[in-house]
């Protein structure tokens, strides 16, 4: 005698994850979930993929699927099963990832996550259990509730005017490029169950072969909330529900598709180091810079595009290479208004407290608004370098020592007005003795990649250096 | 080797050094450089990088990969963190290790992209539903951002809990050198993880306990763990005078500015000290109790109208703690901080 029907080996023998009544399910009599669970378990067992299968349960009547399936399980927040399954599938490229979701979960609160997982073509099989109602929460209207169907939140029946039309998820998903299998099946009679078994088997084969995203909508009966007996409920699916949601395979293109392999590698530090381009270049000139004060606080300001942010960065990098503590901070908040971009740099022998520069020791002003805005903040022993190519009048309230440098003109002579910032760098280095010309030239050669740019900037830095000699 | 990087980039480098396997995120200013750097480095290394459809999607992908035993992270700024909060509650409930970075910006609502520290309540006190906690690390420099990111992954693994790194627009955007080298990092064994081995067939990642007694047991166990974390992981930097006449306190960028203020006050003959919490949960209450002697005034500064100060006050029962805050994206000037400290001292004398 052969056994023709038995409990699937992919189910637990007793449901020990269930706190009580460990021999029965939590589903109501006549509910479609149990039948669907059985088909899934049978297919998983038959294909020999039980150890590789990871189930993600939803919020809703499917919330307790982990009671039954003997496999690794995660429960997701309401609507998020497809996102959680994405994280699981990416982390386990060899897993068969199952996302099991109801209609409130997938078609209302989690629509975005569901559509995008489908659109990315995640390797996962999604079971969308459509019983056109919120079951677990007590029979409220779902996006899939039929027109005129009554529910706890549509007591006189769903209307198009108030609630729109029933949402046809399978058809929507089938319209996307990535999914390889999209179908709608039923579990309400033997004929539909036979077809469901066929389609679900196909879905799992696609997963086994890593052929992307499979979406299977399952019309399921909910006698409790439909307020019909199980027999009437099964009939109602054939006579009414399936008219709104026709059965069928809307798309099966898995045979045309290549397997999708996504990597999840653990790498050693050496690989990270190479990726980051780390090279140990212990500079010989690791001697600290001699400065007039232990800490210099710079403000580099000008129009956007004059290179004040990169000038600050160059200063910070140069000082860092000489073992100084440095910070670089781009303009923020109100300072950005009025065409004054700026960066603040602190160079210090010691640990730097605040990186915010209120009263700069050194101000570089490449346009007039910058000089007006920051000039008076420089104390008497401070240094101001202003771009005399663009500034003909200097404010009366300056206290610091101000130097006029025709930075834009000199840069233009060197080949590009954009190199005005590098002219300033040369000028400042010579004026303060903080960096040698050799050091600057070496730095510019490392900083710029194209030879033409290197040439312009080398000319510019020399022009600035020369100008400082002449002041 | 030393590399001059933005705070946001330091997060990603720290994550790589810690062996982070997966990054899921969504663009938002001023945190976007984290996603930029993650996309640049993770994919070529064969690691996971996914730009999610939304913040909610990102945190739930984190849940999936963390369930699978990966070192997983996400990053955002205030409005995005608000959206992630549901997922963070689930992560805490299911005891999943992961790292979440909040580069704070100005709120409420759309606010602006300047720096603020007004996500304190949301991040430190919970934010999501239910009775949970998450470890919160608060760096004050780019180097500390880098180091704390590495540490965050270890703490997450050690305690099976989400760990926040709480920075702000200034720390995220500023550049400082970090010294990148192989760091010791402790990846825990995760026998509970979901994978494709038969041993994991009995593994279940969930936060639902339908039986009330089971649920109570679970919550009590969480809190037994939180007690251990409170006892062992709280810490703060203390700086300045040994016997202070005034104690300044603040975290992150503010704490760092207060370090300069302490120097200025000491130069002016006022004995000042700084307490800068490096963990916000657990809060280093004991450090305050050791440093702040009776009668010594405390000035608490933050970029909000008074969130962090509540924890300072709870740490110093019966003690007078003055709050000073700037908001809207504005940072206090150094002179302003010194003036507030003097005012605080004066008020204490008048009392």
Short mmCIF file of C-alpha atoms in Angstrom, two decimals, chain A residues 171-468:
data_model
loop_
_atom_site.label_atom_id
_atom_site.label_comp_id
_atom_site.label_asym_id
_atom_site.label_seq_id
_atom_site.Cartn_x
_atom_site.Cartn_y
_atom_site.Cartn_z
CA UNK A 171 -0.94 42.47 -12.98
CA UNK A 172 1.10 45.40 -11.62
CA UNK A 173 4.11 43.20 -10.84
CA UNK A 174 3.83 41.50 -14.24
CA UNK A 175 4.25 44.91 -15.84
CA UNK A 176 7.78 45.17 -14.44
CA UNK A 177 10.82 44.08 -16.40
CA UNK A 178 12.68 42.10 -13.73
CA UNK A 179 10.26 39.47 -12.34
CA UNK A 180 10.64 36.10 -14.00
CA UNK A 181 7.43 34.44 -12.83
CA UNK A 182 4.14 36.14 -12.01
CA UNK A 183 0.96 34.16 -11.51
CA UNK A 184 -2.35 34.06 -9.68
CA UNK A 185 -3.65 30.78 -8.33
CA UNK A 186 -6.36 29.55 -5.97
CA UNK A 187 -6.57 26.99 -3.18
CA UNK A 188 -10.37 26.70 -3.07
CA UNK A 189 -10.94 23.49 -5.06
CA UNK A 190 -8.96 20.45 -6.23
CA UNK A 191 -8.53 21.77 -9.76
CA UNK A 192 -7.14 25.09 -8.55
CA UNK A 193 -4.95 23.35 -5.99
CA UNK A 194 -3.42 21.16 -8.69
CA UNK A 195 -2.62 24.26 -10.74
CA UNK A 196 -1.24 26.03 -7.62
CA UNK A 197 1.09 23.08 -6.95
CA UNK A 198 2.38 23.31 -10.53
CA UNK A 199 3.00 27.04 -10.37
CA UNK A 200 4.56 26.97 -6.91
CA UNK A 201 6.87 24.15 -7.91
CA UNK A 202 7.93 26.26 -10.88
CA UNK A 203 8.55 29.20 -8.54
CA UNK A 204 10.83 27.16 -6.29
CA UNK A 205 12.72 25.73 -9.27
CA UNK A 206 13.38 29.29 -10.39
CA UNK A 207 14.75 30.04 -6.93
CA UNK A 208 16.86 26.90 -6.93
CA UNK A 209 18.37 28.07 -10.22
CA UNK A 210 18.78 31.69 -8.96
CA UNK A 211 16.65 32.99 -11.79
CA UNK A 212 15.33 36.01 -9.96
CA UNK A 213 12.05 37.17 -8.56
CA UNK A 214 8.88 35.05 -8.51
CA UNK A 215 5.52 36.46 -7.43
CA UNK A 216 2.61 34.14 -6.77
CA UNK A 217 -0.69 35.67 -5.77
CA UNK A 218 -2.92 33.16 -4.02
CA UNK A 219 -6.66 33.82 -3.77
CA UNK A 220 -7.48 32.54 -0.34
CA UNK A 221 -10.78 32.14 1.44
CA UNK A 222 -11.50 33.82 4.77
CA UNK A 223 -14.76 32.33 6.06
CA UNK A 224 -14.44 34.07 9.42
CA UNK A 225 -14.32 37.62 8.11
CA UNK A 226 -16.38 37.01 5.00
CA UNK A 227 -19.07 35.68 7.34
CA UNK A 228 -19.64 32.66 5.08
CA UNK A 229 -19.18 29.00 5.81
CA UNK A 230 -16.14 27.25 4.26
CA UNK A 231 -18.13 25.69 1.42
CA UNK A 232 -19.77 29.01 0.52
CA UNK A 233 -16.40 30.72 0.72
CA UNK A 234 -14.78 28.33 -1.73
CA UNK A 235 -17.68 28.81 -4.11
CA UNK A 236 -17.54 32.60 -3.72
CA UNK A 237 -13.93 32.61 -4.97
CA UNK A 238 -14.98 30.85 -8.16
CA UNK A 239 -18.15 32.83 -8.73
CA UNK A 240 -17.16 36.32 -7.62
CA UNK A 241 -13.60 36.93 -6.45
CA UNK A 242 -11.86 35.33 -9.42
CA UNK A 243 -13.91 37.55 -11.76
CA UNK A 244 -12.09 40.54 -10.26
CA UNK A 245 -8.82 38.64 -9.92
CA UNK A 246 -8.54 36.20 -12.83
CA UNK A 247 -6.35 33.12 -12.43
CA UNK A 248 -3.42 32.66 -14.75
CA UNK A 249 0.31 32.78 -15.35
CA UNK A 250 0.93 36.36 -16.41
CA UNK A 251 4.61 36.00 -17.02
CA UNK A 252 7.18 33.20 -17.07
CA UNK A 253 10.43 34.24 -18.66
CA UNK A 254 12.81 32.34 -16.37
CA UNK A 255 14.07 30.11 -19.18
CA UNK A 256 15.26 33.16 -21.11
CA UNK A 257 17.10 34.59 -18.12
CA UNK A 258 20.60 33.98 -16.81
CA UNK A 259 21.07 33.08 -13.16
CA UNK A 260 21.61 36.15 -10.98
CA UNK A 261 24.69 35.80 -8.79
CA UNK A 262 25.23 38.52 -6.20
CA UNK A 263 28.30 38.45 -4.05
CA UNK A 264 28.61 38.70 -0.30
CA UNK A 265 32.34 38.53 0.43
CA UNK A 266 34.37 38.75 3.58
CA UNK A 267 37.68 40.39 2.80
CA UNK A 268 40.92 40.86 4.69
CA UNK A 269 42.25 44.26 5.68
CA UNK A 270 44.81 44.08 2.86
CA UNK A 271 42.01 44.18 0.28
CA UNK A 272 40.36 47.11 2.07
CA UNK A 273 43.68 48.90 2.20
CA UNK A 274 44.20 48.41 -1.52
CA UNK A 275 40.67 49.57 -2.30
CA UNK A 276 41.23 52.72 -0.23
CA UNK A 277 44.49 53.32 -2.06
CA UNK A 278 46.51 53.35 1.15
CA UNK A 279 50.22 53.60 0.57
CA UNK A 280 52.62 54.10 3.40
CA UNK A 281 54.57 57.15 2.35
CA UNK A 282 56.47 58.14 5.45
CA UNK A 283 57.77 61.52 4.35
CA UNK A 284 61.28 62.44 5.32
CA UNK A 285 60.18 65.96 6.07
CA UNK A 286 58.11 64.81 9.01
CA UNK A 287 59.50 67.65 11.07
CA UNK A 288 56.77 69.93 12.43
CA UNK A 289 56.26 73.37 10.96
CA UNK A 290 57.68 76.35 12.82
CA UNK A 291 54.85 78.82 13.26
CA UNK A 292 54.62 82.16 14.98
CA UNK A 293 51.90 80.80 17.23
CA UNK A 294 51.21 77.24 18.34
CA UNK A 295 47.92 77.40 16.51
CA UNK A 296 46.93 79.20 13.32
CA UNK A 297 43.28 79.67 12.43
CA UNK A 298 42.61 80.32 8.74
CA UNK A 299 39.60 81.56 6.85
CA UNK A 300 39.65 81.19 3.05
CA UNK A 301 36.78 83.07 1.42
CA UNK A 302 35.58 84.07 -2.03
CA UNK A 303 33.01 83.38 -4.73
CA UNK A 304 31.99 79.78 -5.28
CA UNK A 305 34.31 78.50 -8.00
CA UNK A 306 37.36 80.49 -6.87
CA UNK A 307 38.69 77.41 -5.14
CA UNK A 308 38.50 78.54 -1.54
CA UNK A 309 37.41 75.12 -0.32
CA UNK A 310 40.27 73.42 -2.16
CA UNK A 311 42.75 76.06 -1.00
CA UNK A 312 41.78 75.21 2.56
CA UNK A 313 42.14 71.53 1.84
CA UNK A 314 45.60 72.08 0.35
CA UNK A 315 46.67 73.98 3.44
CA UNK A 316 45.33 71.21 5.69
CA UNK A 317 47.00 68.45 3.69
CA UNK A 318 50.35 70.25 3.54
CA UNK A 319 50.29 70.78 7.29
CA UNK A 320 49.16 67.21 7.93
CA UNK A 321 52.15 65.94 5.98
CA UNK A 322 54.32 67.89 8.40
CA UNK A 323 52.75 66.13 11.39
CA UNK A 324 50.63 69.08 12.45
CA UNK A 325 47.12 68.67 13.83
CA UNK A 326 44.65 70.02 11.28
CA UNK A 327 40.94 70.55 10.76
CA UNK A 328 39.09 71.70 7.65
CA UNK A 329 35.50 72.87 7.73
CA UNK A 330 33.45 74.06 4.75
CA UNK A 331 31.09 77.04 4.98
CA UNK A 332 27.91 76.41 6.81
CA UNK A 333 24.57 78.11 7.31
CA UNK A 334 24.25 81.88 7.02
CA UNK A 335 27.89 82.24 5.98
CA UNK A 336 26.99 80.65 2.66
CA UNK A 337 24.61 83.45 1.74
CA UNK A 338 25.67 86.43 -0.34
CA UNK A 339 28.08 84.60 -2.60
CA UNK A 340 30.69 84.08 0.08
CA UNK A 341 31.89 80.50 0.09
CA UNK A 342 34.53 79.79 2.68
CA UNK A 343 36.49 77.16 4.45
CA UNK A 344 37.97 77.27 7.93
CA UNK A 345 41.27 75.55 8.63
CA UNK A 346 43.03 75.14 11.94
CA UNK A 347 46.68 74.12 12.03
CA UNK A 348 48.06 73.38 15.46
CA UNK A 349 50.94 71.81 17.34
CA UNK A 350 48.42 70.52 19.89
CA UNK A 351 45.02 68.83 20.01
CA UNK A 352 42.53 71.11 18.30
CA UNK A 353 39.47 72.11 20.28
CA UNK A 354 36.91 73.97 18.26
CA UNK A 355 37.28 73.68 14.46
CA UNK A 356 35.08 76.78 14.11
CA UNK A 357 37.05 79.88 13.18
CA UNK A 358 35.43 83.05 14.55
CA UNK A 359 38.51 85.27 14.58
CA UNK A 360 41.00 84.13 11.96
CA UNK A 361 44.75 84.73 12.34
CA UNK A 362 44.93 84.45 8.60
CA UNK A 363 42.25 85.61 6.19
CA UNK A 364 42.42 85.03 2.47
CA UNK A 365 39.74 87.10 0.73
CA UNK A 366 39.42 86.45 -2.99
CA UNK A 367 36.47 88.82 -3.51
CA UNK A 368 35.20 92.02 -1.95
CA UNK A 369 32.20 90.62 -0.04
CA UNK A 370 34.59 88.22 1.75
CA UNK A 371 36.88 91.02 2.83
CA UNK A 372 33.93 93.10 4.03
CA UNK A 373 32.45 90.16 5.91
CA UNK A 374 35.53 88.69 7.58
CA UNK A 375 38.18 91.45 7.40
CA UNK A 376 37.32 93.14 10.68
CA UNK A 377 37.35 89.81 12.55
CA UNK A 378 41.10 89.44 12.05
CA UNK A 379 43.00 90.68 15.15
CA UNK A 380 45.90 93.16 15.04
CA UNK A 381 48.58 90.50 14.88
CA UNK A 382 46.68 88.68 12.13
CA UNK A 383 47.37 88.48 8.43
CA UNK A 384 45.03 89.39 5.57
CA UNK A 385 45.75 88.51 1.95
CA UNK A 386 43.24 90.02 -0.43
CA UNK A 387 42.81 89.63 -4.15
CA UNK A 388 43.62 93.09 -5.48
CA UNK A 389 42.66 92.00 -9.01
CA UNK A 390 39.03 92.13 -7.91
CA UNK A 391 39.16 94.41 -4.84
CA UNK A 392 40.00 98.06 -5.40
CA UNK A 393 38.74 99.46 -2.10
CA UNK A 394 39.55 98.00 1.27
CA UNK A 395 37.23 98.44 4.26
CA UNK A 396 38.29 101.04 6.81
CA UNK A 397 37.83 98.76 9.83
CA UNK A 398 40.68 96.29 9.17
CA UNK A 399 43.04 95.78 12.13
CA UNK A 400 45.28 93.02 10.76
CA UNK A 401 48.25 93.44 8.44
CA UNK A 402 46.73 93.51 4.94
CA UNK A 403 48.59 92.51 1.77
CA UNK A 404 47.30 93.25 -1.72
CA UNK A 405 47.95 90.36 -4.09
CA UNK A 406 46.67 90.48 -7.71
CA UNK A 407 45.95 86.78 -7.50
CA UNK A 408 43.49 86.54 -10.39
CA UNK A 409 45.76 88.51 -12.74
CA UNK A 410 48.80 86.45 -11.84
CA UNK A 411 46.81 83.23 -12.22
CA UNK A 412 45.51 84.33 -15.61
CA UNK A 413 49.09 85.01 -16.70
CA UNK A 414 50.02 81.53 -15.48
CA UNK A 415 47.32 80.05 -17.71
CA UNK A 416 44.04 80.01 -15.76
CA UNK A 417 42.19 82.42 -13.49
CA UNK A 418 41.12 79.34 -11.51
CA UNK A 419 44.66 79.01 -10.17
CA UNK A 420 44.28 82.21 -8.10
CA UNK A 421 44.07 80.03 -4.99
CA UNK A 422 47.46 78.48 -5.74
CA UNK A 423 48.97 81.95 -6.28
CA UNK A 424 47.83 82.73 -2.73
CA UNK A 425 49.39 79.51 -1.48
CA UNK A 426 52.78 80.51 -2.92
CA UNK A 427 52.48 84.00 -1.51
CA UNK A 428 51.52 82.80 1.95
CA UNK A 429 54.27 80.18 2.11
CA UNK A 430 56.96 82.66 1.23
CA UNK A 431 55.56 85.36 3.49
CA UNK A 432 55.37 83.14 6.57
CA UNK A 433 58.13 80.65 5.80
CA UNK A 434 55.77 77.79 6.62
CA UNK A 435 56.53 75.78 3.48
CA UNK A 436 59.40 75.75 0.99
CA UNK A 437 58.84 76.24 -2.70
CA UNK A 438 60.12 72.69 -3.29
CA UNK A 439 57.59 71.33 -0.87
CA UNK A 440 54.75 73.20 -2.60
CA UNK A 441 55.84 72.10 -6.04
CA UNK A 442 56.07 68.48 -4.97
CA UNK A 443 52.62 68.71 -3.43
CA UNK A 444 51.08 70.24 -6.56
CA UNK A 445 52.58 67.48 -8.71
CA UNK A 446 50.91 64.91 -6.45
CA UNK A 447 47.62 66.81 -6.27
CA UNK A 448 46.94 67.43 -9.96
CA UNK A 449 46.77 64.54 -12.37
CA UNK A 450 46.88 66.22 -15.81
CA UNK A 451 50.22 67.60 -16.96
CA UNK A 452 48.62 70.79 -18.33
CA UNK A 453 47.12 71.53 -14.92
CA UNK A 454 50.37 70.74 -13.14
CA UNK A 455 52.17 73.22 -15.39
CA UNK A 456 49.65 76.00 -14.78
CA UNK A 457 49.71 75.49 -11.04
CA UNK A 458 53.50 75.34 -10.87
CA UNK A 459 53.60 78.70 -12.66
CA UNK A 460 50.92 80.08 -10.38
CA UNK A 461 52.63 79.04 -7.17
CA UNK A 462 55.90 80.56 -8.37
CA UNK A 463 54.15 83.80 -9.29
CA UNK A 464 52.73 84.03 -5.76
CA UNK A 465 56.12 83.21 -4.23
CA UNK A 466 57.77 85.88 -6.38
CA UNK A 467 55.12 88.45 -5.46
CA UNK A 468 55.81 87.87 -1.76
#
